[in-house]
XYZ file of C-alpha atoms in Angstrom:
453
model
C 0.160 -0.037 0.085
C 1.150 3.713 -0.815
C 0.431 6.775 0.856
C 0.660 9.668 -1.749
C 1.470 13.144 -0.277
C 1.159 15.544 -3.356
C 2.836 18.875 -3.327
C 2.361 21.792 -5.707
C 4.751 21.725 -8.795
C 6.567 24.527 -10.227
C 7.575 24.989 -14.170
C 11.052 24.159 -14.676
C 11.072 25.272 -18.519
C 13.023 29.045 -18.028
C 14.408 29.930 -20.720
C 16.408 33.389 -20.038
C 16.321 36.173 -17.546
C 13.725 37.996 -19.773
C 10.823 39.336 -17.950
C 8.480 39.578 -21.029
C 5.183 37.171 -21.183
C 6.063 35.731 -24.585
C 8.304 35.856 -27.245
C 8.375 34.519 -30.949
C 10.722 31.581 -31.325
C 13.372 32.435 -33.408
C 13.150 29.923 -36.002
C 9.893 32.476 -36.935
C 11.426 35.609 -36.892
C 12.477 37.593 -40.333
C 14.757 40.482 -40.375
C 13.315 41.558 -43.985
C 9.517 41.308 -44.853
C 9.389 40.129 -48.354
C 6.584 41.273 -51.010
C 4.366 38.738 -51.438
C 4.139 37.560 -54.970
C 2.360 34.790 -56.988
C 5.676 33.603 -56.927
C 6.544 33.999 -53.660
C 3.590 32.925 -51.269
C 3.571 33.652 -47.573
C 1.650 31.460 -45.158
C 1.117 32.550 -41.651
C 1.702 29.716 -39.050
C -1.295 29.854 -36.983
C 0.231 27.659 -34.345
C 3.204 29.894 -33.423
C 5.035 28.138 -30.457
C 5.608 30.182 -27.349
C 8.071 30.045 -24.866
C 7.027 31.209 -21.096
C 9.414 32.611 -18.678
C 9.075 31.967 -15.018
C 11.451 32.787 -12.418
C 12.886 29.800 -10.776
C 14.871 31.547 -8.040
C 15.019 28.321 -6.000
C 16.818 26.408 -8.506
C 17.272 22.716 -7.900
C 16.964 23.037 -4.486
C 12.997 22.708 -4.275
C 13.170 19.687 -6.016
C 12.735 17.869 -2.787
C 9.820 19.794 -2.190
C 8.043 19.209 -5.520
C 8.235 15.852 -5.880
C 5.237 13.078 -4.930
C 6.400 11.356 -1.164
C 5.731 7.726 -1.318
C 5.418 5.842 2.261
C 5.481 2.071 1.339
C 4.108 -0.400 3.995
C 6.083 -3.735 4.073
C 2.964 -5.925 4.350
C 5.243 -8.364 6.706
C 5.383 -5.541 9.602
C 2.429 -4.963 12.150
C 1.697 -1.307 11.684
C -0.511 0.615 13.984
C -2.485 2.679 11.647
C -5.855 1.374 10.666
C -5.814 -0.578 6.690
C -8.605 -0.280 4.461
C -9.286 -2.879 2.308
C -9.455 -2.284 -1.498
C -12.728 -4.320 -2.603
C -10.935 -5.118 -5.889
C -8.508 -7.296 -4.344
C -11.411 -9.862 -3.588
C -14.177 -11.778 -5.307
C -15.588 -12.061 -2.034
C -14.842 -11.182 1.422
C -17.284 -11.562 4.513
C -15.887 -10.567 8.321
C -17.864 -12.439 11.298
C -17.011 -11.962 14.719
C -18.487 -14.327 17.185
C -19.219 -13.700 21.271
C -15.478 -14.938 22.035
C -12.454 -14.904 19.936
C -11.109 -18.532 18.616
C -7.443 -19.918 18.078
C -8.900 -22.749 15.776
C -11.586 -23.886 13.471
C -11.761 -26.530 10.460
C -14.085 -26.847 7.518
C -16.231 -29.461 7.336
C -16.426 -31.853 4.010
C -19.984 -31.102 2.394
C -22.104 -33.020 -0.025
C -22.625 -30.095 -2.106
C -19.781 -30.665 -4.794
C -16.252 -30.229 -5.589
C -14.351 -27.445 -7.383
C -17.258 -24.773 -6.862
C -17.123 -21.450 -8.370
C -20.713 -20.296 -8.950
C -22.192 -17.518 -6.357
C -23.469 -17.541 -3.877
C -21.295 -20.129 -1.697
C -22.066 -21.721 1.392
C -20.031 -23.726 3.834
C -19.696 -25.870 7.148
C -17.131 -25.147 9.802
C -16.662 -26.412 13.423
C -14.796 -23.664 15.841
C -13.985 -23.653 19.163
C -13.613 -20.799 21.352
C -11.536 -19.019 24.134
C -14.244 -17.380 26.264
C -13.355 -15.485 29.423
C -14.256 -18.683 32.107
C -14.041 -22.253 31.075
C -17.680 -22.844 31.584
C -18.504 -20.566 28.858
C -16.551 -22.467 25.945
C -18.227 -24.409 23.417
C -17.698 -26.313 19.793
C -19.926 -24.866 17.501
C -20.833 -26.109 14.025
C -21.397 -23.445 11.802
C -23.165 -23.048 8.142
C -22.656 -19.967 6.472
C -24.694 -19.732 3.302
C -25.753 -16.697 0.625
C -21.753 -15.637 0.478
C -22.340 -13.335 -2.502
C -19.586 -11.945 -4.595
C -18.168 -8.529 -3.500
C -19.500 -5.722 -5.274
C -17.476 -3.736 -7.583
C -17.774 -0.020 -9.246
C -19.161 0.171 -12.632
C -15.637 1.052 -14.118
C -14.053 -1.677 -12.767
C -16.615 -4.135 -14.251
C -15.796 -2.645 -17.722
C -12.451 -3.273 -17.141
C -12.886 -7.273 -15.995
C -10.324 -8.355 -18.895
C -9.954 -11.700 -17.799
C -13.892 -12.458 -18.189
C -14.304 -14.722 -20.856
C -16.895 -13.793 -23.293
C -18.977 -17.187 -22.994
C -18.672 -17.185 -19.163
C -21.285 -19.403 -17.426
C -21.242 -17.081 -14.622
C -25.273 -16.511 -13.902
C -27.191 -13.246 -13.037
C -26.990 -14.833 -9.797
C -23.236 -13.637 -9.245
C -24.320 -10.142 -9.730
C -27.327 -10.103 -6.915
C -26.768 -8.671 -3.473
C -27.120 -11.290 -1.038
C -27.129 -11.096 2.986
C -25.028 -13.633 4.303
C -26.784 -16.251 6.658
C -24.929 -17.554 9.874
C -26.907 -20.864 11.300
C -25.245 -22.702 14.415
C -25.234 -25.513 16.862
C -23.629 -25.501 20.087
C -22.286 -27.816 22.704
C -20.578 -26.764 25.730
C -17.028 -27.491 25.871
C -14.854 -27.864 28.973
C -12.460 -25.268 29.063
C -10.567 -23.306 26.113
C -10.256 -25.099 22.523
C -6.729 -24.972 21.580
C -7.274 -26.644 18.363
C -10.151 -28.583 16.591
C -9.961 -30.988 13.659
C -12.589 -33.171 11.776
C -12.881 -36.258 9.611
C -15.895 -37.853 8.069
C -18.652 -36.731 10.860
C -15.766 -36.988 13.993
C -14.685 -33.940 15.659
C -11.665 -33.861 17.974
C -10.879 -30.846 20.327
C -7.898 -30.005 22.561
C -9.087 -28.863 25.744
C -6.709 -26.080 27.834
C -7.443 -28.367 30.750
C -5.632 -31.309 29.441
C -8.397 -33.245 27.835
C -9.243 -34.216 24.019
C -12.763 -34.294 23.253
C -14.359 -36.273 20.562
C -17.801 -35.773 19.031
C -19.980 -37.051 16.329
C -21.938 -34.909 13.967
C -24.572 -35.876 11.132
C -22.836 -34.045 8.289
C -25.588 -35.159 5.551
C -28.283 -33.664 8.381
C -26.537 -30.567 8.220
C -26.545 -30.361 4.373
C -30.388 -30.780 4.646
C -30.803 -27.978 6.701
C -30.963 -30.117 9.934
C -28.680 -28.148 12.524
C -28.127 -30.384 15.318
C -25.313 -29.874 18.017
C -22.032 -32.729 17.735
C -22.859 -35.600 20.273
C -20.036 -36.461 22.649
C -18.121 -39.690 21.996
C -15.504 -39.832 24.602
C -13.376 -37.458 26.599
C -9.777 -38.498 26.831
C -7.718 -37.229 29.919
C -4.737 -39.868 29.370
C -2.081 -36.870 28.651
C -0.189 -35.185 31.418
C -1.109 -31.918 30.363
C -2.677 -29.958 27.803
C -1.500 -29.744 23.791
C -1.996 -28.045 20.659
C -1.093 -31.201 18.229
C -3.688 -33.112 16.754
C -4.918 -34.487 13.334
C -6.958 -37.017 11.895
C -5.379 -39.570 9.182
C -7.090 -38.835 6.042
C -6.599 -42.473 4.884
C -8.062 -44.545 7.735
C -9.237 -41.227 10.306
C -6.900 -42.477 12.996
C -6.577 -39.762 15.731
C -3.259 -38.721 17.034
C -2.671 -36.188 19.511
C 0.504 -34.593 21.092
C 0.793 -32.682 24.526
C 3.260 -29.970 25.731
C 5.433 -32.840 27.500
C 6.323 -34.469 23.908
C 3.659 -37.116 24.468
C 2.287 -38.564 21.046
C -0.799 -40.567 21.387
C -3.052 -42.435 19.023
C -6.491 -43.378 19.151
C -7.858 -46.541 18.532
C -10.978 -47.077 15.856
C -13.766 -46.312 17.645
C -11.776 -43.205 19.977
C -12.779 -44.653 23.260
C -9.170 -44.907 24.298
C -5.709 -43.780 23.167
C -2.494 -45.672 23.369
C 0.653 -43.862 24.401
C 3.104 -44.490 21.400
C 6.006 -41.810 21.816
C 7.666 -39.360 24.413
C 10.336 -36.954 23.264
C 10.139 -35.071 26.359
C 10.024 -32.231 23.961
C 6.482 -30.420 23.660
C 4.951 -31.471 20.428
C 3.584 -28.369 18.832
C 1.999 -30.073 15.353
C 1.295 -33.396 13.947
C 0.795 -34.476 10.524
C -0.372 -37.788 9.099
C 1.227 -38.976 5.795
C -1.307 -38.811 3.154
C -0.417 -42.386 1.524
C 1.052 -44.469 4.137
C -1.725 -45.695 7.113
C 1.163 -45.756 9.691
C 3.253 -42.905 9.423
C 3.230 -39.553 10.919
C 5.069 -36.336 11.452
C 5.614 -33.959 14.489
C 7.136 -30.813 14.733
C 8.646 -30.046 18.150
C 9.740 -26.716 20.221
C 13.496 -27.673 19.734
C 13.430 -27.093 15.974
C 13.051 -30.657 15.192
C 10.593 -32.688 12.586
C 10.207 -36.232 13.564
C 8.825 -38.871 11.340
C 7.110 -42.030 13.022
C 5.467 -45.370 12.121
C 2.977 -46.462 14.747
C 4.366 -50.279 13.925
C 7.718 -49.178 15.644
C 6.694 -47.193 19.028
C 9.069 -45.383 21.303
C 11.356 -44.199 18.435
C 11.590 -41.610 15.401
C 12.266 -43.026 12.001
C 13.497 -40.196 10.750
C 14.126 -36.722 12.245
C 15.884 -33.583 10.975
C 16.694 -29.654 12.700
C 14.752 -27.587 10.209
C 14.912 -24.424 12.125
C 16.665 -22.994 15.726
C 13.176 -22.402 17.194
C 10.028 -23.925 18.006
C 8.198 -25.699 14.795
C 4.244 -24.327 15.431
C 3.011 -25.700 12.220
C 3.443 -28.850 9.613
C 1.533 -29.195 6.078
C 2.333 -32.452 4.455
C 1.375 -32.203 0.768
C -1.548 -34.424 -0.362
C -0.917 -34.039 -4.322
C 2.778 -34.401 -3.972
C 3.310 -36.636 -1.058
C 6.900 -36.285 -0.975
C 6.743 -32.679 0.155
C 6.460 -31.471 3.456
C 6.219 -27.763 4.641
C 7.235 -26.443 8.225
C 7.001 -22.982 10.176
C 8.787 -21.714 12.735
C 8.622 -19.757 15.551
C 11.146 -17.111 14.145
C 9.157 -16.473 11.152
C 11.377 -18.692 8.951
C 9.134 -21.369 6.660
C 10.377 -24.052 4.532
C 9.548 -26.637 1.985
C 11.083 -29.988 1.973
C 11.844 -33.167 0.064
C 11.259 -36.202 2.362
C 13.169 -38.461 -0.107
C 16.198 -35.899 0.425
C 15.360 -34.698 3.804
C 18.788 -32.543 3.769
C 18.469 -29.087 3.015
C 15.423 -27.590 1.794
C 14.017 -26.897 -1.844
C 12.903 -23.299 -0.513
C 13.111 -21.122 2.135
C 11.787 -17.774 3.244
C 12.914 -15.483 6.004
C 10.812 -12.848 5.065
C 8.372 -12.990 8.102
C 9.028 -10.862 10.991
C 6.587 -12.761 13.539
C 6.074 -16.636 14.648
C 4.446 -18.649 11.708
C 1.184 -19.708 13.219
C -0.202 -22.145 10.821
C 0.482 -23.116 6.850
C -1.144 -25.066 4.437
C -1.081 -26.514 0.917
C -3.725 -25.840 -1.605
C -5.755 -28.599 -1.942
C -5.856 -29.055 -5.558
C -2.600 -26.756 -6.643
C 0.343 -28.560 -6.268
C 2.441 -25.618 -5.881
C 0.464 -23.323 -4.072
C 0.051 -22.484 -0.180
C -0.911 -20.164 2.519
C 0.883 -19.029 5.314
C -0.270 -17.029 8.689
C 1.535 -15.030 11.135
C 0.616 -12.518 13.579
C 0.200 -9.883 11.058
C -1.901 -11.687 8.216
C -2.479 -14.375 5.924
C 0.042 -14.810 2.751
C -0.639 -16.886 -0.470
C 2.411 -18.244 -2.414
C 2.728 -19.786 -5.376
C 6.193 -21.748 -5.448
C 6.302 -22.221 -9.076
C 7.155 -18.483 -9.707
C 10.676 -17.818 -10.263
C 12.643 -14.703 -9.452
C 13.776 -12.602 -12.203
C 15.906 -9.561 -12.799
C 14.849 -6.372 -11.886
C 12.384 -7.576 -9.403
C 10.263 -4.348 -8.374
C 10.583 -5.029 -4.391
C 13.808 -6.971 -2.731
C 11.979 -6.941 0.161
C 9.315 -9.110 -1.100
C 9.421 -12.532 -2.524
C 8.189 -13.266 -6.050
C 6.514 -15.901 -5.071
C 3.723 -13.659 -2.849
C 0.347 -13.418 -4.653
C -1.811 -12.386 -2.139
C -1.923 -10.554 1.169
C -4.701 -10.356 3.907
C -3.654 -8.490 6.500
C -5.301 -5.719 9.137
C -6.142 -8.334 11.751
C -4.509 -8.388 15.173
C -2.946 -12.026 16.308
C -4.311 -14.226 13.182
C -4.171 -17.751 14.364
C -4.778 -20.315 11.704
C -5.417 -20.328 7.937
C -7.567 -22.873 5.914
C -8.159 -23.406 2.130
C -11.692 -24.572 1.706
C -11.387 -28.387 0.076
C -14.409 -27.751 -1.957
C -15.037 -23.923 -3.000
C -12.176 -22.952 -5.587
C -9.265 -20.912 -3.955
C -11.829 -20.049 -0.782
C -9.567 -18.990 2.394
C -11.113 -18.174 5.905
C -8.725 -16.573 8.657
C -9.595 -16.684 12.313
C -7.869 -13.633 14.531
C -8.527 -11.714 17.790
C -11.111 -9.554 16.013
C -12.983 -12.637 14.167
C -13.204 -14.727 11.121
C -12.568 -13.662 7.712
C -13.988 -15.553 4.853
C -12.335 -14.232 1.325
C -11.619 -15.372 -2.308
C -8.536 -13.344 -3.972
C -9.122 -11.785 -6.782
C -6.196 -13.165 -8.668
C -6.740 -16.684 -7.701
């Protein structure tokens, strides 16, 4: 973003010290006026060039005050000044503030189809709260509908060159919709550190040290039947609270990690969990392999990423120090399954090839606050979203740096920035709405689709 402070400009076209208002150009002057004859026709130029002379006493010393002064904001740095949203940067944008802030949420896969692009959109999500007292917390199921396309000025619509002539967009895209929120709530003991779901099962980490497992009727939610989730089990086998939690996408197994380095894996019916590993270092995030049913990765506070196999308890199969600070977030690509991304507390994030777990394929050091979440795009193998305390950032790793890059402080892979929300904690891609994102921060939720995706 740029701020323009424009000051008055003075003409610098002085040609001499003459005080006359205007003079005739030398090339048009004639010392002798010849008589006009049929052989010597004379024409008068109606567009005689004139040179205006102005007094420029200040000279070049005033150039600094005559130029436009720009203040360029770095999106990786927090600013105390309020930011104004540019509607042209979004296809869709909605802000929602609940009764209490939320550290974590997760999209729910629905039966409304994949690859959705037609407006208005609707989506399902599970949300956990951080209330003032433990008893006021809850796990909520949200159904957001009538999420319409953002309004643009007529001039902007006329310049929508990217829209094909035979676009299938219906008239509904241009209608103003009032978004609708429906929700179902169940009380949760303690604040929700993190929440995840898989095929109708919801699991939440409580700041009281328990893992709660619920069931929800996804088909009923899609059919206008908003029922709160039902508690299956409250697991209290961890010695302390934690944040790491993930479902396996292959078999639906649940793994959790706590702040003392313990990783527990639940049985199929979630009635109990078995302690599998103890590293004595806080486990910050867990990611199951998208293809191997027994393999998972864990990010720890000492900068280590460890790969485990449930068939070999109490030891890691592979480990790599990916940074000098805590590994806050991991994301295992479901499209290119040998790629994993890690985000650390010092603001650095990297992409790793697990076949050569030595040097990162890419490392970004531009963030100035801790990485809070990281996630690969569900359908684009080179795109990902990263959040830190300042905002959410979309990257395209297929973009190569070229000579003459305009901003040296911004990587060329950066495609989009959504900022202005304090303490962004999580951002996720919707698995079925094309390039739809939602983030949670201290001031609430933002659901949006960037205009350049």
